[in-house]
Amino acid sequence: MYDFRFADIGDGIEEGKILEWKVKVGDKVKEGDTLVIVETDKVNAELPSPVDGVITKVGKAEGEVILVGETVVVIDDGKGGDLPKAEAAAPAPKKEETKQAPVAGVKATYDFKFADIGDGIEEGKILEWKFKVGDKVKEGDTLVIVETDKVNAELPSPVTGTIVKIGKAEGEVIKVGETVVLLDDGSGKYIGGSDAKTEAVEENGASVIGELSVSSDLIDSSDETHKSEVKTNKKALATPVARNLAKKLGVNINEITGTGSNGRVMKEDIEKFANKGSKTEAPVAAKATTVNVPAANVSRQGDVTIEAITSTRKSISKAMTTAKTIIPETVLMDEVVIDNLIELRKRAKPLAEAQGINLTFMAFISKAVVIALKEFRIFNSSFDHDKNEIIYKNFINLGFAVDTPSGLIVPNIKDADTLSVFALAKQVRELADKAIARKVQLADIQNGTFTITNFGSVGVSYGTPVINYPEVAILGVGKISKKPIVVGDEIKIGSTLPLSIAVDHRIIDGADAGRFLLRVKELLSNPELMLLS
């Protein structure tokens, strides 16, 4: 007996519908005879008989759906045997948990692991060790610099002690949950005993990246689960040990003033704060949004070159897939005459240069956007589609896309609504330089509320920018061009700036997008209004 199954033909086809049978039970067929026509999402396929024989069973009737792996027909090929039993589907492989046993001969009291810092980082590459085995370190000392897909992170020591083992060498990849270093803190409670200190892998996002302004109490890809009123977006510098202590004592680590280096919150700071009796409710952790992406089925036949993408490109790919899958965006485009803005910039440029500031048009565009965001609050929000709630941000962290050799990076200017045009220009330049040099910190790219992307920098006028999820809108800026414009009843040459606004159509209508864009245009065409708004 021959069990002829519907096979994966290698083009992403998972199922088909039986259109027409060419044979019936009892018919004799020869190898190559067309048995059935199956409609797939790509083609109508004629399935030929794989052997000579007699049809003893038809799998699906006309009009029914057949899945890959299901029986098309059973053919008696004269070789005898019973009907083959359907093979049980192989269970999905379990994701291996990264657990490392203590190394024989190494006496350590603290197993410092690379933790999930809650921003999609799954692994990093060891760039530079600052210490070696046998060195003594203090809590907060930078142990190693790790390159991730978002930032180059400095990992501080969680305790004071001696390094007894280094987990990975420079150039090697370290995954979340793997050991960074084994330390001996002098307590005598060595790993393997009941009192051994082993940092938990699942620490609700507790960061090992102490030099980054990241809090394990609240590391969100969005503010979708925050309370409607967000009082602060400050993130404390602290080690996992300090964060765990804060959790146990029920205090909000972000409210504590740190006395350590660079303002790092130490264990003593937490204990003093807790003794004052000040307790706050711990924020609710953000719920991750996952997107199921079908397995890629790409032909590698012929003359091809295969190149692995960078970690930054992996991050961009993931973010773009999430945004385009979740957000039904709509895009509006227009242009604004900026002759007045050009004149204002020309007059203000010497004043900026005297302060060491390069006054670009992006600073004025940023100021106009900030004013519009304060007037149209829905554009400075996020949408929780699970709870059907809009989370309005009471702060403006203005992001801007930076074209770097590694790929697109989007740092953001914190509290941009509190800054002048000169201050915005300074922040844009500093963050762009850090992004290009891969020195941007995780805090620089977290908690953005609105993004500007400038495709005019590469000579393009219009585009349809992709919203930086979980934000709800993004402004695209094109190249400045001179063209004929109508002024009164006369045609003159004017400088125009193209603008494209993409919005999340679930919560922002086209009319609102139009009004937002018109307000930005008004401010840019009459820049003196920025001083009055």
Tab-separated table of C-alpha atoms in Angstrom, residues 102-342:
chain	number	residue	atom	x	y	z
A	102	PRO	CA	29.119	25.746	39.035
A	103	VAL	CA	32.508	24.856	37.616
A	104	ALA	CA	34.458	22.249	39.531
A	105	GLY	CA	37.353	23.708	41.499
A	106	VAL	CA	35.986	27.258	41.422
A	107	LYS	CA	34.785	28.595	44.765
A	108	ALA	CA	32.326	31.404	44.138
A	109	THR	CA	29.552	32.943	46.189
A	110	TYR	CA	27.868	34.964	43.456
A	111	ASP	CA	26.910	33.881	39.942
A	112	PHE	CA	26.377	37.125	38.016
A	113	LYS	CA	24.267	36.390	34.953
A	114	PHE	CA	23.463	38.395	31.838
A	115	ALA	CA	19.855	39.411	32.471
A	116	ASP	CA	16.936	40.220	30.181
A	117	ILE	CA	16.675	43.986	30.511
A	118	GLY	CA	13.198	43.958	29.019
A	119	ASP	CA	13.788	45.747	25.706
A	120	GLY	CA	14.021	42.791	23.359
A	121	ILE	CA	17.724	42.147	24.005
A	122	GLU	CA	18.460	38.419	23.911
A	123	GLU	CA	22.229	38.333	23.523
A	124	GLY	CA	25.339	40.472	23.297
A	125	LYS	CA	28.975	40.276	22.256
A	126	ILE	CA	31.805	40.783	24.743
A	127	LEU	CA	33.721	43.846	23.547
A	128	GLU	CA	36.163	44.591	26.378
A	129	TRP	CA	36.904	43.224	29.823
A	130	LYS	CA	37.952	45.801	32.422
A	131	PHE	CA	39.128	43.165	34.937
A	132	LYS	CA	40.689	39.704	34.928
A	133	VAL	CA	40.471	36.630	37.163
A	134	GLY	CA	41.917	37.401	40.595
A	135	ASP	CA	41.156	41.131	40.484
A	136	LYS	CA	39.251	42.685	43.336
A	137	VAL	CA	36.222	44.797	42.432
A	138	LYS	CA	33.806	47.041	44.263
A	139	GLU	CA	30.060	47.113	43.837
A	140	GLY	CA	29.343	49.365	40.851
A	141	ASP	CA	32.735	48.975	39.159
A	142	THR	CA	32.405	48.453	35.401
A	143	LEU	CA	33.314	44.810	34.730
A	144	VAL	CA	32.855	44.540	30.980
A	145	ILE	CA	31.481	46.314	27.908
A	146	VAL	CA	28.930	44.267	25.958
A	147	GLU	CA	27.685	45.121	22.467
A	148	THR	CA	23.954	44.486	22.029
A	149	ASP	CA	21.694	45.175	19.067
A	150	LYS	CA	20.733	48.504	20.619
A	151	VAL	CA	23.644	49.847	22.677
A	152	ASN	CA	27.161	49.175	23.909
A	153	ALA	CA	26.475	48.477	27.574
A	154	GLU	CA	28.772	48.748	30.590
A	155	LEU	CA	27.970	46.017	33.126
A	156	PRO	CA	28.698	46.976	36.751
A	157	SER	CA	29.648	44.558	39.494
A	158	PRO	CA	26.617	43.695	41.657
A	159	VAL	CA	28.768	43.061	44.749
A	160	THR	CA	32.183	43.784	46.232
A	161	GLY	CA	34.552	40.840	45.942
A	162	THR	CA	37.113	38.952	43.857
A	163	ILE	CA	36.622	37.656	40.304
A	164	VAL	CA	37.139	33.883	40.261
A	165	LYS	CA	35.909	33.075	36.754
A	166	ILE	CA	35.035	34.982	33.573
A	167	GLY	CA	32.104	33.592	31.601
A	168	LYS	CA	32.962	34.604	28.034
A	169	ALA	CA	36.091	35.865	26.309
A	170	GLU	CA	36.272	39.065	24.259
A	171	GLY	CA	34.591	38.565	20.897
A	172	GLU	CA	32.325	35.761	22.123
A	173	VAL	CA	28.525	35.980	22.289
A	174	ILE	CA	26.778	35.859	25.657
A	175	LYS	CA	23.092	35.012	25.860
A	176	VAL	CA	20.523	36.069	28.451
A	177	GLY	CA	20.873	33.783	31.472
A	178	GLU	CA	24.526	32.895	30.901
A	179	THR	CA	27.207	33.723	33.459
A	180	VAL	CA	29.051	37.014	33.088
A	181	VAL	CA	31.424	36.386	36.007
A	182	LEU	CA	31.641	34.270	39.145
A	183	LEU	CA	32.528	36.331	42.215
A	184	ASP	CA	33.659	35.593	45.762
A	185	ASP	CA	32.222	38.238	48.067
A	186	GLY	CA	33.968	36.828	51.151
A	187	SER	CA	30.803	35.572	52.804
A	188	GLY	CA	31.928	31.940	52.676
A	189	LYS	CA	28.539	30.864	51.336
A	190	TYR	CA	29.781	29.168	48.199
A	191	ILE	CA	27.638	28.183	45.224
A	192	GLY	CA	26.279	24.712	45.732
A	193	GLY	CA	25.257	25.428	49.290
A	194	SER	CA	21.789	26.426	50.402
A	195	ASP	CA	22.768	30.038	50.961
A	196	ALA	CA	24.549	30.566	47.648
A	197	LYS	CA	23.750	33.784	45.851
A	198	THR	CA	22.752	33.059	42.276
A	199	GLU	CA	21.079	35.862	40.422
A	200	ALA	CA	17.792	34.652	38.938
A	201	VAL	CA	17.552	34.676	35.171
A	202	GLU	CA	13.895	35.659	35.238
A	203	GLU	CA	14.159	38.858	37.220
A	204	ASN	CA	11.264	40.705	35.610
A	205	GLY	CA	13.652	42.657	33.465
A	206	ALA	CA	16.215	43.485	36.147
A	207	SER	CA	19.077	45.124	34.374
A	208	VAL	CA	22.721	44.221	34.650
A	209	ILE	CA	23.433	47.406	32.747
A	210	GLY	CA	24.000	49.776	35.625
A	211	GLU	CA	25.497	52.551	33.524
A	212	LEU	CA	22.196	52.790	31.655
A	213	SER	CA	19.245	54.615	33.141
A	214	VAL	CA	17.120	51.476	33.365
A	215	SER	CA	14.827	50.330	36.140
A	216	SER	CA	13.921	46.707	36.718
A	217	ASP	CA	10.692	47.861	38.305
A	218	LEU	CA	9.536	49.340	35.032
A	219	ILE	CA	11.239	48.524	31.730
A	220	ASP	CA	8.566	48.804	29.087
A	221	SER	CA	8.529	48.712	25.324
A	222	SER	CA	5.516	50.934	25.768
A	223	ASP	CA	3.575	52.754	28.453
A	224	GLU	CA	0.422	50.825	27.571
A	225	THR	CA	-0.055	49.377	31.038
A	226	HIS	CA	0.840	52.480	33.012
A	227	LYS	CA	-1.730	54.451	34.878
A	228	SER	CA	-3.135	57.319	32.856
A	229	GLU	CA	-1.119	59.873	34.825
A	230	VAL	CA	2.628	59.365	34.532
A	231	LYS	CA	4.340	61.559	37.131
A	232	THR	CA	7.938	60.881	36.140
A	233	ASN	CA	9.987	59.092	33.546
A	234	LYS	CA	13.171	59.042	35.625
A	235	LYS	CA	14.987	55.706	35.730
A	236	ALA	CA	17.342	54.880	38.583
A	237	LEU	CA	20.883	53.602	38.146
A	238	ALA	CA	21.241	50.468	40.265
A	239	THR	CA	22.560	46.916	40.259
A	240	PRO	CA	20.290	43.836	40.334
A	241	VAL	CA	21.129	43.324	44.023
A	242	ALA	CA	19.884	46.800	44.879
A	243	ARG	CA	16.779	46.375	42.733
A	244	ASN	CA	15.872	43.081	44.391
A	245	LEU	CA	16.278	44.653	47.810
A	246	ALA	CA	13.962	47.501	46.805
A	247	LYS	CA	11.357	44.987	45.688
A	248	LYS	CA	11.574	43.061	48.949
A	249	LEU	CA	11.165	46.258	50.955
A	250	GLY	CA	8.311	47.477	48.777
A	251	VAL	CA	9.873	50.797	47.781
A	252	ASN	CA	10.024	52.491	44.388
A	253	ILE	CA	13.721	52.652	43.513
A	254	ASN	CA	13.103	55.514	41.079
A	255	GLU	CA	12.227	57.805	43.998
A	256	ILE	CA	15.539	57.217	45.784
A	257	THR	CA	18.486	59.584	45.466
A	258	GLY	CA	21.616	57.506	44.913
A	259	THR	CA	24.897	58.191	46.712
A	260	GLY	CA	27.042	55.912	44.534
A	261	SER	CA	29.084	56.828	41.483
A	262	ASN	CA	27.087	58.652	38.802
A	263	GLY	CA	24.151	58.783	41.211
A	264	ARG	CA	23.811	54.995	41.419
A	265	VAL	CA	21.383	53.785	44.076
A	266	MET	CA	23.201	51.601	46.616
A	267	LYS	CA	21.771	49.075	49.078
A	268	GLU	CA	22.355	51.498	51.952
A	269	ASP	CA	20.315	54.172	50.137
A	270	ILE	CA	17.389	51.771	49.822
A	271	GLU	CA	17.514	50.728	53.468
A	272	LYS	CA	17.550	54.361	54.626
A	273	PHE	CA	14.646	55.186	52.326
A	274	ALA	CA	12.648	52.195	53.549
A	275	ASN	CA	13.249	53.116	57.184
A	276	LYS	CA	11.541	56.443	56.561
A	277	GLY	CA	8.342	54.494	55.958
A	278	SER	CA	7.872	55.701	52.396
A	279	LYS	CA	6.333	52.926	50.320
A	280	THR	CA	4.818	53.088	46.893
A	281	GLU	CA	2.920	50.629	44.803
A	282	ALA	CA	5.177	48.829	42.316
A	283	PRO	CA	4.302	49.607	38.706
A	284	VAL	CA	2.651	46.914	36.654
A	285	ALA	CA	4.999	45.252	34.194
A	286	ALA	CA	4.216	45.835	30.546
A	287	LYS	CA	2.717	42.946	28.622
A	288	ALA	CA	4.846	41.981	25.659
A	289	THR	CA	3.301	42.169	22.225
A	290	THR	CA	4.259	39.203	20.079
A	291	VAL	CA	3.852	38.832	16.350
A	292	ASN	CA	3.770	35.410	14.722
A	293	VAL	CA	5.823	35.485	11.537
A	294	PRO	CA	5.626	32.542	9.116
A	295	ALA	CA	8.837	30.685	8.470
A	296	ALA	CA	10.814	32.110	5.560
A	297	ASN	CA	10.948	29.937	2.476
A	298	VAL	CA	13.576	31.514	0.230
A	299	SER	CA	15.182	29.733	-2.701
A	300	ARG	CA	18.972	29.445	-2.446
A	301	GLN	CA	19.443	27.879	-5.846
A	302	GLY	CA	21.578	29.488	-8.542
A	303	ASP	CA	24.303	32.084	-8.169
A	304	VAL	CA	23.606	33.645	-4.764
A	305	THR	CA	25.616	35.244	-1.982
A	306	ILE	CA	24.449	34.685	1.585
A	307	GLU	CA	25.278	37.210	4.277
A	308	ALA	CA	24.139	37.195	7.903
A	309	ILE	CA	22.521	40.456	9.018
A	310	THR	CA	23.870	42.480	11.926
A	311	SER	CA	22.297	42.502	15.376
A	312	THR	CA	21.088	46.053	14.736
A	313	ARG	CA	19.403	44.965	11.504
A	314	LYS	CA	17.748	42.072	13.390
A	315	SER	CA	16.296	44.593	15.829
A	316	ILE	CA	15.073	46.825	12.973
A	317	SER	CA	13.504	43.823	11.226
A	318	LYS	CA	11.652	42.830	14.370
A	319	ALA	CA	10.429	46.383	15.039
A	320	MET	CA	9.256	46.943	11.462
A	321	THR	CA	7.409	43.608	11.387
A	322	THR	CA	5.670	44.444	14.656
A	323	ALA	CA	4.669	47.938	13.505
A	324	LYS	CA	3.363	46.903	10.093
A	325	THR	CA	1.494	43.924	11.557
A	326	ILE	CA	-0.232	45.756	14.414
A	327	ILE	CA	-0.784	49.315	13.170
A	328	PRO	CA	-3.251	50.137	10.362
A	329	GLU	CA	-1.629	53.432	9.390
A	330	THR	CA	-2.714	56.139	6.984
A	331	VAL	CA	-0.418	58.797	5.523
A	332	LEU	CA	-1.101	62.435	4.610
A	333	MET	CA	1.339	64.581	2.615
A	334	ASP	CA	1.717	68.301	2.003
A	335	GLU	CA	4.400	70.956	1.584
A	336	VAL	CA	5.074	74.279	3.259
A	337	VAL	CA	6.797	77.432	1.984
A	338	ILE	CA	9.607	78.205	4.440
A	339	ASP	CA	11.104	81.427	3.065
A	340	ASN	CA	10.505	83.168	6.419
A	341	LEU	CA	12.103	80.285	8.314
A	342	ILE	CA	15.190	80.418	6.085
